[in-house]
Coordinates of C-alpha atoms in Angstrom, one line a residue:
M1 CA 11.0 20.2 -6.2
V2 CA 9.6 18.0 -9.0
Q3 CA 8.3 15.4 -6.4
L4 CA 6.9 18.1 -4.4
A5 CA 5.0 19.5 -7.3
R6 CA 3.8 15.9 -8.2
L7 CA 2.4 15.4 -4.7
A8 CA 0.8 18.8 -4.6
G9 CA -0.9 17.9 -8.0
V10 CA -2.2 14.5 -6.5
A11 CA -3.6 16.4 -3.5
E12 CA -5.2 19.0 -5.7
F13 CA -6.7 16.2 -7.8
A14 CA -8.2 14.5 -4.7
R15 CA -9.7 17.8 -3.5
R16 CA -11.3 18.6 -6.8
N17 CA -12.4 15.1 -7.8
R18 CA -13.6 13.7 -4.4
W19 CA -16.8 12.8 -5.9
L20 CA -15.1 10.9 -8.6
L21 CA -13.2 8.8 -6.1
L22 CA -16.6 8.2 -4.3
A23 CA -18.1 7.0 -7.5
V24 CA -15.4 4.5 -8.2
A25 CA -15.7 3.0 -4.7
A26 CA -19.5 2.9 -5.1
A27 CA -19.2 1.0 -8.3
V28 CA -17.0 -1.7 -6.6
T29 CA -19.6 -2.0 -3.7
A30 CA -22.3 -2.3 -6.5
S31 CA -20.7 -4.9 -8.2
A32 CA -20.5 -7.0 -5.0
A33 CA -24.1 -6.4 -4.5
W34 CA -25.1 -7.6 -8.1
H35 CA -23.1 -10.9 -7.5
A36 CA -25.1 -11.4 -4.2
A37 CA -28.4 -10.8 -6.0
A38 CA -27.4 -13.2 -8.8
G39 CA -26.9 -16.1 -6.5
P40 CA -23.5 -17.9 -5.7
D41 CA -21.3 -19.6 -8.1
R42 CA -20.6 -23.0 -6.5
V43 CA -17.3 -24.7 -6.6
D44 CA -16.7 -28.3 -5.3
W45 CA -13.3 -27.7 -3.9
L46 CA -11.6 -25.9 -0.9
P47 CA -9.1 -23.1 -0.9
P48 CA -5.7 -24.3 0.1
R49 CA -5.2 -22.0 3.0
T50 CA -7.2 -20.0 5.8
T51 CA -5.0 -16.9 5.2
G52 CA -4.5 -14.3 2.6
Q53 CA -7.3 -13.8 0.0
D54 CA -8.0 -17.5 -0.5
W55 CA -11.7 -17.0 0.8
Y56 CA -12.4 -13.7 -0.7
P57 CA -14.2 -15.2 -3.7
V58 CA -17.1 -15.7 -1.2
C59 CA -17.4 -12.0 -0.9
E60 CA -17.7 -11.8 -4.5
G61 CA -20.4 -14.6 -5.0
T62 CA -18.5 -17.9 -4.8
A63 CA -19.7 -20.8 -2.6
F64 CA -17.2 -23.4 -1.6
T65 CA -19.4 -26.5 -1.2
R66 CA -17.0 -28.4 0.8
A67 CA -16.6 -26.0 3.5
A68 CA -18.0 -26.9 6.8
P69 CA -21.8 -26.2 7.3
Y70 CA -22.9 -23.3 9.5
R71 CA -25.1 -25.2 11.9
G72 CA -25.1 -26.4 15.7
P73 CA -23.3 -24.7 18.6
G74 CA -20.4 -22.4 18.2
P75 CA -17.6 -21.6 17.8
H76 CA -18.1 -21.3 14.0
P77 CA -14.6 -20.3 12.5
I78 CA -14.6 -17.3 10.5
V79 CA -12.4 -15.5 7.9
I80 CA -12.5 -11.6 7.9
Y81 CA -12.1 -9.3 5.0
G82 CA -11.9 -5.5 4.7
G83 CA -12.2 -2.5 6.9
G84 CA -8.6 -2.4 7.9
G85 CA -7.2 0.9 9.1
P86 CA -4.2 2.6 7.7
G87 CA -2.1 2.6 10.8
G88 CA -1.4 0.4 13.7
G89 CA -4.8 1.0 15.7
A90 CA -5.7 -2.7 15.1
S91 CA -2.5 -4.2 16.7
A92 CA -2.9 -2.0 19.8
D93 CA -6.7 -3.0 20.2
P94 CA -6.9 -4.9 23.4
D95 CA -10.1 -6.7 22.7
K96 CA -9.5 -8.8 19.8
P97 CA -11.6 -11.8 18.8
P98 CA -10.3 -15.1 20.7
S99 CA -8.2 -17.5 18.9
D100 CA -10.9 -20.1 18.5
W101 CA -12.5 -17.7 15.9
R102 CA -9.6 -18.5 13.5
P103 CA -10.1 -21.7 11.4
T104 CA -7.1 -24.1 11.8
A105 CA -7.6 -25.7 8.5
P106 CA -9.6 -24.9 5.4
G107 CA -12.2 -27.5 6.1
R108 CA -13.2 -25.8 9.2
V109 CA -14.1 -22.5 7.7
R110 CA -17.9 -21.8 8.2
L111 CA -18.2 -18.0 7.9
V112 CA -16.8 -15.2 5.9
S113 CA -17.1 -11.5 6.8
C114 CA -16.8 -9.0 3.9
A115 CA -16.5 -5.1 4.6
E116 CA -16.9 -2.5 1.9
P117 CA -16.9 1.4 2.3
I118 CA -20.3 2.9 2.0
D119 CA -19.5 6.0 -0.3
D120 CA -22.9 7.2 -1.0
G121 CA -22.2 10.8 0.0
A122 CA -22.6 9.9 3.7
G123 CA -20.3 7.0 4.3
L124 CA -17.1 9.1 3.9
G125 CA -17.8 11.3 6.8
E126 CA -15.9 14.1 8.5
E127 CA -12.2 14.5 8.5
A128 CA -10.9 12.7 11.6
A129 CA -7.3 13.4 11.5
R130 CA -4.4 14.9 9.2
C131 CA -1.8 12.5 8.6
P132 CA 1.8 13.2 7.7
R133 CA 2.8 12.5 4.0
Y134 CA 6.4 11.2 3.4
S135 CA 8.4 10.7 0.2
R136 CA 11.2 8.4 -0.2
V137 CA 14.6 10.0 -0.6
T138 CA 16.9 7.0 -0.4
V139 CA 16.3 3.4 0.4
L140 CA 16.5 4.3 4.3
E141 CA 15.4 7.8 4.2
R142 CA 12.1 9.5 4.0
R143 CA 11.2 13.2 4.1
R144 CA 7.9 14.8 5.1
T145 CA 6.3 16.3 2.2
G146 CA 2.9 17.4 3.3
E147 CA -0.4 16.0 4.9
V148 CA -3.2 13.5 4.1
S149 CA -6.6 13.8 5.4
L150 CA -7.9 10.7 7.2
Y151 CA -11.9 10.6 6.9
R152 CA -14.2 8.8 9.4
T153 CA -15.6 5.9 7.3
R154 CA -18.8 3.9 7.4
Y155 CA -18.7 0.1 6.0
L156 CA -21.3 -2.3 5.0
V157 CA -20.3 -5.6 6.7
R158 CA -21.9 -8.7 5.1
L159 CA -21.6 -12.1 7.3
L160 CA -21.9 -15.0 4.7
E161 CA -21.9 -18.8 5.0
A162 CA -18.8 -20.1 3.2
R163 CA -20.5 -23.3 2.0
T164 CA -23.7 -21.7 0.5
G165 CA -22.8 -18.2 0.0
R166 CA -25.9 -17.3 1.9
E167 CA -26.0 -14.1 3.7
V168 CA -26.5 -14.6 7.4
R169 CA -26.6 -10.9 8.5
R170 CA -25.4 -7.6 7.5
F171 CA -24.3 -4.6 9.6
E172 CA -23.2 -1.0 9.2
I173 CA -20.0 0.0 11.3
T174 CA -18.2 3.2 11.4
G175 CA -14.6 2.5 11.7
A176 CA -13.1 3.7 14.9
D177 CA -9.4 3.1 13.9
E178 CA -8.2 6.5 13.3
V179 CA -4.5 6.1 13.8
C180 CA -2.3 7.4 11.0
P181 CA 0.1 5.2 9.4
L182 CA 3.9 5.6 10.2
Y183 CA 4.8 5.8 6.4
G184 CA 1.7 5.5 4.2
P185 CA 1.5 4.7 0.5
Q186 CA 2.8 7.0 -1.9
P187 CA 1.4 9.2 -3.3
A188 CA -1.6 8.8 -0.9
V189 CA -4.8 10.7 -1.7
L190 CA -6.8 10.0 1.4
Y191 CA -7.1 7.5 4.3
R192 CA -10.1 6.0 5.7
S193 CA -10.7 5.2 9.2
G194 CA -10.8 1.3 9.7
I195 CA -12.8 -1.2 11.8
L196 CA -11.2 -2.2 15.0
P197 CA -11.1 -5.9 16.0
S198 CA -13.0 -5.0 19.2
Q199 CA -15.8 -3.8 16.8
Y200 CA -15.7 -6.9 14.7
R201 CA -15.9 -8.9 17.9
A202 CA -19.0 -6.9 19.2
V203 CA -21.2 -7.4 16.2
L204 CA -20.1 -10.9 15.1
A205 CA -19.6 -12.6 18.4
P206 CA -23.4 -13.9 18.6
Y207 CA -23.1 -15.5 15.2
V208 CA -19.6 -16.9 15.6
E209 CA -19.6 -18.0 19.4
G210 CA -23.3 -18.8 19.5
P211 CA -25.6 -21.3 17.9
A212 CA -26.3 -21.0 14.4
P213 CA -29.7 -19.2 13.7

């Protein structure tokens, strides 16, 4: 009963303070925009991996000067951050980017894509689904305790050159991944639709597969 009351309280907080949640997310987006306007911080080394968060500093205004230059014919290997959906929609998407988009070594990374929700009062759109909420009863057992709204979300996607931090292009994408998670984070306040791999492929392909502009 205590757990149910706590979850109900979280849901009520989310309902009453939706604009507060939007403001927090907007502040994060504004911070990234400020870094972009102030110019990149240049560092003379390469991240050790091409996976995880190693290249995320590019999204925050860092330029890795030893990265491969973005020039000549494609493919231009890319690391993609942000916009993931809460469920398994991405894994079921049949039109994923080809394997030659993925850098095989840190020195081959040329581009970094960064997605942030646009929460300006229009970015968090209509409710797309109602997802079940579960609470953990034991290590192996969960019990359904309510529902969480999944909102159709619009994202700002910035395509950056890893070597210089230069913005190559920016896009706005409404996430089409509206699949509910099997077991979401606890306690979940809300879910956002995510960007499908096929959506990334559609907008980024000319810059990754074609000649550098």
